Amino acid sequence: MKYNSIDEANKAVIEKIIGSAPFLVDVVPAKSKIKELTEGKVLLHAGPPIKWEDMTGPMQGSCIGASLFEGWASNEADAEKMLANGEVTFIPCHHVNAVGPMGGITSANMPVVVVENRSEGNEAYCTMNEGIGKVLRFGAYSEEVITRLAWMKNVLGPTIAKALKLSEDGLNLNVMIAKAITMGDEFHQRNIAASLIFLKEISPYIVQVEMDEKDRKDVIKFLADTDQFFLNIMMATGKAVLDGARKIEEGTVVTAMTRNGKDFGIRISGMGDQWFTAPVNTPQGLFFTGYSQEDANSDIGDSAITEAFGVGGMAMIAAPGVTRFVGAGGFQDALSTSNEMMEICIDQNSNFTIPTWDFQGACLGIDARKVVETGIEPVINTGIAHKQAGIGQVGAGTVRAPRECFEKALEAYAQKLGLI
Amino acid sequence: MLYTIIKKNSYQDSINLMLLTNAVSAMEGLEKVQIMMATPANKDIFKDAGLYTDELKAAESNDMAIVIDTKDEKKVEEVLEKVEQYLKDQSISGGSQAFETVRTWDRAQSTLPNANLALISVPGQYAAEEANKALDMGLHVFLFSDNVPMEDEAQLKQKAHEKGLLVMGPDCGTGILDGIPMAFANVVKKGRIGIVGASGTGIQEVSAIIDRLGEGVSHAIGTGGRDLKDPIGAITMMDGIRALENHSQTDIIAVISKPPAKEVRNQVVDLLHHVTKPVVTIFLGEKPETYEGNVYQAYTLAETAKIAVDIAQGKDVQADYNAGDYEVKDVQLKQGQTAIKGLYSGGTLASEAAVLLSDGLGLGTEITNEDGYVLKHKGHEVVDLGDDKYTQGKPHPMIDPETRAKFILEAAKDESTAVILLDFVLGYGSHDDMASALLPHIEYAVSFAKENGRELYVVASVCGTSNDPQDYEGHIKRLKESGVIVKDNNNEAVRTALSIVGLRVNDVQKQYKAKTQPRTTFNLTVSDEVMNLVTEKPRIINVGLKSFTDAIVASNVPVVQYDWRPIAGGNEKMRKILSLLK
């Protein structure tokens, strides 16, 4: 190891996180950035690698929706048959510089946001947020869902892309995140402030884009209505920053956390691309009427990249508005949650100071060693999908990352270092 | 039947409304209820739940929609009431604590960066490891944990000494730092008398008597019971003595020790002859015949306190403080009722009782210990019920009356018993009202003996002060009202018990002797860290038992609670890997 100690290596990793410079620069069809999507029928999915037959309902539903969207099939039955008979190749988003919410299903022609981390010169991609209700990421694939996806591809994506071109530099995401965290966002459960800041930044450019006026109105309306629009930008940001930081190929800093509905997977800085997995937990939370814990799908989605980045559940204290997801408690519970999460982090990110936390910085650098030592598992704020495909979101709540992943990662790293 | 209530322009966030829906759903007589803002997306959710109505259709995004499915129309009013009430008292009782709770040393340190003391009460097998971490962080250690191997104690104390730090303990049950009671301790006035001692009821008895005599304690530094054994060599006691010598607010030093190793004892006494302040010592089991130079050796804990107080008040030190009139009038004992049963919750108090009883019986003053029995002779028994033998899986008798109650009954059944001798130890950590907890058992024991034609005498002392969390005077009053003979301190209680069975201790009028020339010279200076510990209020990381924060918080001293748990949940393999990945 080129560092004198693991602490030193970890410090190098978190310095890269703090020193990162993520910019939102473009929106493009996924295939233009991810060449794997041009090689036959390929779908990206959330989490560590998984086979079709092991996917839970929502992810399978998303696959069906994506097949319909891409025109690979004209109905549900055909799509399902095609997916089941091995015609489609599945690749984790994480393997191609991407992340995807919930099912994370991303296909060639879906528009993705492009976040460039200028400190390291790397990029990351994520699909755009579709709003709430019947949406692909929760496994819905009705006509309405496919129609919206087509509109996002044909209208929303190109409009934002053109708007971003008009900005000199793209949008400086660190600045937007820093502002929004003081406005009550924790960037997983709550993104309304950041989404508004995004709208504020992009609107002056959108009004300059040459386009159909009805489309322009629809785009503005969509962005104004979509409270979680920034979540997907945040996810790409987390991915870009952490991929940049894990170029330090040593240490025990968690560089990714993700779930495919079956397994929870983590990466640590010292073990490169390797996943360390354990069976996922099922989120506990609040449910829409008619639904209960029984209906909850197990934990799913790449969005836990936000927690790996130090926000989301880790920054619960930043978002008093959603504190009651932690055990329906109050402010004090949110405070305890973030304080507890600090126990497993190396430092605090001074770029993102949290007023409700006495201006302490957001959590920075989950140390897998501390997770195992204390038994404190990172907490993740998450939407809850119905376990059947097509029904969509049924609630929201929190879930913990299983300790076993961290234990496996440490064991492997100790082996790599020749310590055991 | 579906009923719809639309509250126009009444915005609540979705989480609030989900909680509200949950609360309302719990009401009887409702098939279904859903409360949401009437946004288009939410309307779909209503639709999916089969709760879509025309009123809802007409509602707008800023309206709160309540749709109820019930057979009983009257329920609608109830729901509305419940909703109004809920929205009114939404504020959640947060209740913030006086201290932060953490789960790691790192976090403890960052929460209280100027901490200088760790109060450690983790299970014995982990105690040395955690104490080492505290020392590495530059913290003094107050080690309450017991069952720490002797070699670990030696290692910790040597390391601490090299770093200029103090390890108080292990098995450090009590201490007072700058007036702050630590672990099991009485609330003692601050004053001029500093104590270093084996850390248990010896310190408590001496410091409580000092308080009751109107003087106060600067610090009471616990050393643990084995500090004066060979492998340790009195490292903590000697550093503690040096600390008090350098502490300008300490005028008198009191040293309390269990039976020491001879060489170590002499080394400590040599050091004491070097210090510039008057010193009062007690080596339990030694019956001194002289005062030597600045060192006044006492026979009992009460005498230790009294000598210290007399010196503090500028009075002449008397030749003896122990003798007195301990007669009990009209003692009526049957033939064969000759035995004293000392049933103690305090270890040092039990030892003192054993010494005095043994002395009264003409058996010398040496203490033994067999299964917690510090004395067992011809029916006479003194038992330390706080001994490991009686606390396996059971709370300590200072906290829980059960074990003692059992022993009291046994003693009453024993026809040879004349006297039951008890201690009541007050202070932080102890039972809220042990007198009331034990009195029913005492009364039963006395009446049981009476029914069998025997008078049973119960003699007790209360170790406490008027500022203790318990009611000191009330304790005495309750005991006396129930017929218990209550003496001011343990020495007097034991002698009273002896007099009941017609025995007495011969006391020595101690002579003054000039200081003998010490054989070695000592460096009396202390480290900056130790000076800081004795001159400033402590800043404490409490590792383990949360109740120890009570006294600290009550003293307005900064403390952070470290909710300690075994590393990696006790998983040995991961524990090893973690140690390799440091």
Tab-separated table of C-alpha atoms in Angstrom, chain B residues 278-549:
chain	number	residue	atom	x	y	z
B	278	PRO	CA	-0.055	16.384	57.737
B	279	VAL	CA	-1.145	12.887	56.797
B	280	VAL	CA	-3.676	10.577	58.437
B	281	THR	CA	-3.407	6.923	57.506
B	282	ILE	CA	-5.273	3.757	58.120
B	283	PHE	CA	-3.999	0.354	57.105
B	284	LEU	CA	-6.985	-1.812	57.876
B	285	GLY	CA	-6.001	-4.551	60.308
B	286	GLU	CA	-3.053	-2.637	61.762
B	287	LYS	CA	-3.498	-1.422	65.315
B	288	PRO	CA	-1.080	1.495	65.583
B	289	GLU	CA	0.614	2.481	68.812
B	290	THR	CA	2.310	5.665	67.706
B	291	TYR	CA	1.934	8.810	65.642
B	292	GLU	CA	5.125	9.422	63.771
B	293	GLY	CA	6.182	12.885	62.620
B	294	ASN	CA	3.576	14.239	60.230
B	295	VAL	CA	1.940	10.840	59.828
B	296	TYR	CA	-0.980	10.038	62.105
B	297	GLN	CA	-1.995	6.429	61.842
B	298	ALA	CA	-5.530	5.558	62.889
B	299	TYR	CA	-7.115	2.257	63.862
B	300	THR	CA	-10.628	2.846	62.546
B	301	LEU	CA	-12.233	4.744	59.710
B	302	ALA	CA	-14.023	7.038	62.145
B	303	GLU	CA	-10.746	7.787	63.874
B	304	THR	CA	-9.182	8.578	60.507
B	305	ALA	CA	-11.883	11.138	59.813
B	306	LYS	CA	-11.727	12.621	63.301
B	307	ILE	CA	-7.975	13.096	63.321
B	308	ALA	CA	-8.176	14.770	59.914
B	309	VAL	CA	-10.957	17.070	61.094
B	310	ASP	CA	-9.112	18.016	64.293
B	311	ILE	CA	-6.007	18.904	62.280
B	312	ALA	CA	-8.117	20.865	59.798
B	313	GLN	CA	-9.666	22.800	62.657
B	314	GLY	CA	-6.306	23.475	64.303
B	315	LYS	CA	-6.996	21.297	67.311
B	316	ASP	CA	-4.541	18.982	69.030
B	317	VAL	CA	-4.663	15.415	67.844
B	318	GLN	CA	-5.864	13.152	70.631
B	319	ALA	CA	-4.136	9.927	71.617
B	320	ASP	CA	-7.260	7.895	70.865
B	321	TYR	CA	-10.659	8.478	69.275
B	322	ASN	CA	-12.103	5.008	69.511
B	323	ALA	CA	-12.785	4.315	73.159
B	324	GLY	CA	-16.115	5.404	74.527
B	325	ASP	CA	-19.245	4.332	76.288
B	326	TYR	CA	-21.046	1.839	74.098
B	327	GLU	CA	-23.197	0.263	76.766
B	328	VAL	CA	-26.739	-0.742	76.006
B	329	LYS	CA	-29.017	-0.727	79.069
B	330	ASP	CA	-31.067	-3.701	80.246
B	331	VAL	CA	-29.721	-6.230	77.831
B	332	GLN	CA	-31.703	-9.420	78.123
B	333	LEU	CA	-30.173	-12.401	76.408
B	334	LYS	CA	-30.914	-16.047	76.879
B	335	GLN	CA	-28.248	-18.543	77.672
B	336	GLY	CA	-26.353	-19.326	74.482
B	337	GLN	CA	-27.278	-16.067	72.748
B	338	THR	CA	-23.710	-14.913	72.267
B	339	ALA	CA	-23.119	-14.309	68.598
B	340	ILE	CA	-22.879	-11.173	66.501
B	341	LYS	CA	-23.937	-11.433	62.871
B	342	GLY	CA	-22.506	-8.613	60.812
B	343	LEU	CA	-24.415	-8.484	57.505
B	344	TYR	CA	-22.716	-5.852	55.409
B	345	SER	CA	-23.311	-4.247	52.049
B	346	GLY	CA	-20.000	-2.358	52.206
B	347	GLY	CA	-16.790	-4.373	51.865
B	348	THR	CA	-14.475	-2.090	53.817
B	349	LEU	CA	-17.087	-1.588	56.501
B	350	ALA	CA	-17.341	-5.366	56.813
B	351	SER	CA	-13.567	-5.608	57.088
B	352	GLU	CA	-13.527	-2.955	59.778
B	353	ALA	CA	-16.201	-4.839	61.689
B	354	ALA	CA	-14.184	-8.030	61.370
B	355	VAL	CA	-11.050	-6.323	62.692
B	356	LEU	CA	-12.843	-4.877	65.708
B	357	LEU	CA	-14.751	-8.069	66.466
B	358	SER	CA	-11.641	-10.151	66.129
B	359	ASP	CA	-9.853	-7.696	68.411
B	360	GLY	CA	-12.706	-7.852	70.930
B	361	LEU	CA	-12.516	-11.629	70.841
B	362	GLY	CA	-8.800	-11.476	71.512
B	363	LEU	CA	-7.971	-13.024	68.132
B	364	GLY	CA	-5.723	-10.281	66.803
B	365	THR	CA	-6.611	-7.912	64.021
B	366	GLU	CA	-5.807	-9.765	60.847
B	367	ILE	CA	-8.519	-10.173	58.221
B	368	THR	CA	-9.261	-13.287	56.250
B	369	ASN	CA	-11.848	-13.792	53.559
B	370	GLU	CA	-13.599	-16.999	52.762
B	371	ASP	CA	-16.637	-16.850	50.494
B	372	GLY	CA	-17.264	-13.292	51.568
B	373	TYR	CA	-16.978	-14.160	55.258
B	374	VAL	CA	-14.370	-11.818	56.659
B	375	LEU	CA	-14.916	-13.332	60.109
B	376	LYS	CA	-16.362	-16.640	61.213
B	377	HIS	CA	-15.691	-17.672	64.781
B	378	LYS	CA	-17.845	-19.462	67.328
B	379	GLY	CA	-21.096	-18.301	65.783
B	380	HIS	CA	-19.827	-14.782	65.185
B	381	GLU	CA	-19.998	-13.928	61.549
B	382	VAL	CA	-19.184	-10.908	59.464
B	383	VAL	CA	-20.077	-11.286	55.843
B	384	ASP	CA	-19.514	-8.930	52.931
B	385	LEU	CA	-22.670	-9.450	50.888
B	386	GLY	CA	-21.190	-7.334	48.116
B	387	ASP	CA	-18.564	-10.014	47.553
B	388	ASP	CA	-18.561	-11.627	44.081
B	389	LYS	CA	-19.885	-14.781	45.721
B	390	TYR	CA	-23.231	-13.065	46.386
B	391	THR	CA	-23.485	-10.769	43.395
B	392	GLN	CA	-23.315	-13.326	40.596
B	393	GLY	CA	-26.364	-12.504	38.526
B	394	LYS	CA	-27.800	-10.476	41.402
B	395	PRO	CA	-27.708	-6.786	42.124
B	396	HIS	CA	-25.324	-5.464	44.765
B	397	PRO	CA	-26.810	-5.318	48.289
B	398	MET	CA	-26.412	-1.521	48.240
B	399	ILE	CA	-28.984	-1.505	45.449
B	400	ASP	CA	-31.180	-4.457	46.272
B	401	PRO	CA	-32.355	-5.630	49.722
B	402	GLU	CA	-33.093	-9.234	48.796
B	403	THR	CA	-29.870	-11.026	49.744
B	404	ARG	CA	-29.581	-9.194	53.022
B	405	ALA	CA	-33.205	-9.844	53.874
B	406	LYS	CA	-32.505	-13.548	53.475
B	407	PHE	CA	-29.453	-13.380	55.731
B	408	ILE	CA	-31.349	-11.385	58.360
B	409	LEU	CA	-34.012	-14.055	58.560
B	410	GLU	CA	-31.374	-16.791	58.780
B	411	ALA	CA	-29.659	-14.902	61.590
B	412	ALA	CA	-32.950	-14.560	63.463
B	413	LYS	CA	-33.559	-18.283	63.210
B	414	ASP	CA	-30.110	-19.014	64.615
B	415	GLU	CA	-30.571	-19.392	68.375
B	416	SER	CA	-27.053	-18.192	69.083
B	417	THR	CA	-27.655	-14.799	67.515
B	418	ALA	CA	-27.703	-11.919	69.947
B	419	VAL	CA	-26.973	-9.013	67.622
B	420	ILE	CA	-27.520	-8.313	63.965
B	421	LEU	CA	-25.078	-5.660	62.801
B	422	LEU	CA	-25.894	-3.704	59.659
B	423	ASP	CA	-24.629	-0.895	57.500
B	424	PHE	CA	-26.761	1.467	55.430
B	425	VAL	CA	-24.741	3.123	52.715
B	426	LEU	CA	-26.346	6.160	51.119
B	427	GLY	CA	-25.138	8.307	48.271
B	428	TYR	CA	-25.309	8.203	44.483
B	429	GLY	CA	-25.708	4.744	43.066
B	430	SER	CA	-27.278	3.271	46.201
B	431	HIS	CA	-30.895	2.256	46.786
B	432	ASP	CA	-33.331	5.152	47.150
B	433	ASP	CA	-34.500	4.064	50.604
B	434	MET	CA	-32.832	0.953	51.924
B	435	ALA	CA	-34.184	1.550	55.455
B	436	SER	CA	-37.763	1.219	54.277
B	437	ALA	CA	-36.828	-1.716	52.067
B	438	LEU	CA	-35.168	-3.697	54.872
B	439	LEU	CA	-37.280	-2.648	57.865
B	440	PRO	CA	-40.130	-5.092	57.223
B	441	HIS	CA	-37.560	-7.894	57.202
B	442	ILE	CA	-35.842	-6.571	60.318
B	443	GLU	CA	-39.144	-6.229	62.160
B	444	TYR	CA	-40.158	-9.692	61.129
B	445	ALA	CA	-36.814	-11.111	62.301
B	446	VAL	CA	-37.111	-9.420	65.704
B	447	SER	CA	-40.684	-10.560	66.232
B	448	PHE	CA	-39.807	-14.073	65.077
B	449	ALA	CA	-37.072	-14.240	67.738
B	450	LYS	CA	-39.439	-12.806	70.330
B	451	GLU	CA	-42.058	-15.448	69.572
B	452	ASN	CA	-39.354	-17.955	70.251
B	453	GLY	CA	-38.537	-16.347	73.563
B	454	ARG	CA	-35.449	-14.413	72.477
B	455	GLU	CA	-34.582	-10.718	72.398
B	456	LEU	CA	-32.750	-9.816	69.240
B	457	TYR	CA	-30.726	-6.619	69.032
B	458	VAL	CA	-30.235	-4.856	65.718
B	459	VAL	CA	-27.404	-2.340	65.591
B	460	ALA	CA	-26.728	-0.214	62.549
B	461	SER	CA	-24.866	2.804	61.260
B	462	VAL	CA	-25.798	4.978	58.332
B	463	CYS	CA	-23.006	6.057	56.014
B	464	GLY	CA	-24.298	9.249	54.487
B	465	THR	CA	-24.570	13.006	54.548
B	466	SER	CA	-27.449	15.424	54.680
B	467	ASN	CA	-26.821	16.318	51.033
B	468	ASP	CA	-27.100	12.781	49.721
B	469	PRO	CA	-29.931	12.063	47.288
B	470	GLN	CA	-31.496	9.894	50.006
B	471	ASP	CA	-32.847	11.330	53.249
B	472	TYR	CA	-30.032	10.791	55.786
B	473	GLU	CA	-31.872	12.024	58.875
B	474	GLY	CA	-35.064	10.285	57.787
B	475	HIS	CA	-33.162	7.012	57.439
B	476	ILE	CA	-31.929	7.228	61.002
B	477	LYS	CA	-35.352	8.244	62.266
B	478	ARG	CA	-37.140	5.370	60.579
B	479	LEU	CA	-34.619	2.840	61.827
B	480	LYS	CA	-34.773	4.159	65.401
B	481	GLU	CA	-38.575	4.174	65.391
B	482	SER	CA	-38.491	0.495	64.536
B	483	GLY	CA	-36.248	-0.275	67.475
B	484	VAL	CA	-32.930	-0.444	65.648
B	485	ILE	CA	-29.999	0.915	67.669
B	486	VAL	CA	-28.464	3.450	65.306
B	487	LYS	CA	-24.903	4.644	65.952
B	488	ASP	CA	-23.107	7.494	64.256
B	489	ASN	CA	-20.581	5.328	62.464
B	490	ASN	CA	-19.492	1.757	61.907
B	491	ASN	CA	-16.826	1.802	64.628
B	492	GLU	CA	-19.401	2.764	67.220
B	493	ALA	CA	-21.921	0.290	65.903
B	494	VAL	CA	-19.481	-2.613	66.136
B	495	ARG	CA	-18.409	-1.652	69.650
B	496	THR	CA	-22.057	-1.361	70.680
B	497	ALA	CA	-22.677	-4.835	69.333
B	498	LEU	CA	-19.665	-6.100	71.259
B	499	SER	CA	-20.879	-4.532	74.481
B	500	ILE	CA	-24.272	-6.225	74.095
B	501	VAL	CA	-22.547	-9.597	74.207
B	502	GLY	CA	-20.241	-8.429	76.967
B	503	LEU	CA	-17.107	-7.877	74.932
B	504	ARG	CA	-14.909	-4.850	74.398
B	505	VAL	CA	-11.887	-3.683	72.469
B	506	ASN	CA	-8.847	-2.537	74.394
B	507	ASP	CA	-7.732	0.719	72.883
B	508	VAL	CA	-4.244	2.088	72.783
B	509	GLN	CA	-3.248	5.589	73.797
B	510	LYS	CA	-0.962	6.427	70.897
B	511	GLN	CA	2.392	8.018	71.617
B	512	TYR	CA	4.129	10.681	69.535
B	513	LYS	CA	7.356	9.677	67.922
B	514	ALA	CA	9.788	11.815	65.960
B	515	LYS	CA	10.024	11.248	62.240
B	516	THR	CA	12.428	8.441	61.361
B	517	GLN	CA	14.852	9.191	58.582
B	518	PRO	CA	13.297	7.891	55.330
B	519	ARG	CA	15.445	5.419	53.463
B	520	THR	CA	14.803	6.789	50.028
B	521	THR	CA	14.241	10.175	48.497
B	522	PHE	CA	11.195	10.944	46.417
B	523	ASN	CA	10.384	13.244	43.595
B	524	LEU	CA	7.206	14.987	44.659
B	525	THR	CA	6.403	16.703	41.367
B	526	VAL	CA	3.458	15.638	39.253
B	527	SER	CA	2.615	15.876	35.557
B	528	ASP	CA	0.625	18.743	34.068
B	529	GLU	CA	-2.194	16.286	33.408
B	530	VAL	CA	-2.422	15.296	37.058
B	531	MET	CA	-2.235	18.944	38.136
B	532	ASN	CA	-5.048	19.681	35.734
B	533	LEU	CA	-7.101	16.848	37.203
B	534	VAL	CA	-6.806	18.177	40.754
B	535	THR	CA	-7.048	21.878	40.029
B	536	GLU	CA	-9.920	21.927	37.538
B	537	LYS	CA	-13.414	20.530	37.281
B	538	PRO	CA	-13.280	17.175	35.513
B	539	ARG	CA	-14.671	16.783	31.977
B	540	ILE	CA	-15.930	13.254	31.789
B	541	ILE	CA	-16.558	10.567	29.198
B	542	ASN	CA	-18.823	8.050	30.920
B	543	VAL	CA	-18.243	4.669	29.299
B	544	GLY	CA	-20.925	2.196	30.285
B	545	LEU	CA	-23.471	2.566	33.082
B	546	LYS	CA	-25.640	5.522	32.213
B	547	SER	CA	-26.844	6.074	35.792
B	548	PHE	CA	-23.374	7.336	36.684
B	549	THR	CA	-24.149	10.471	34.730
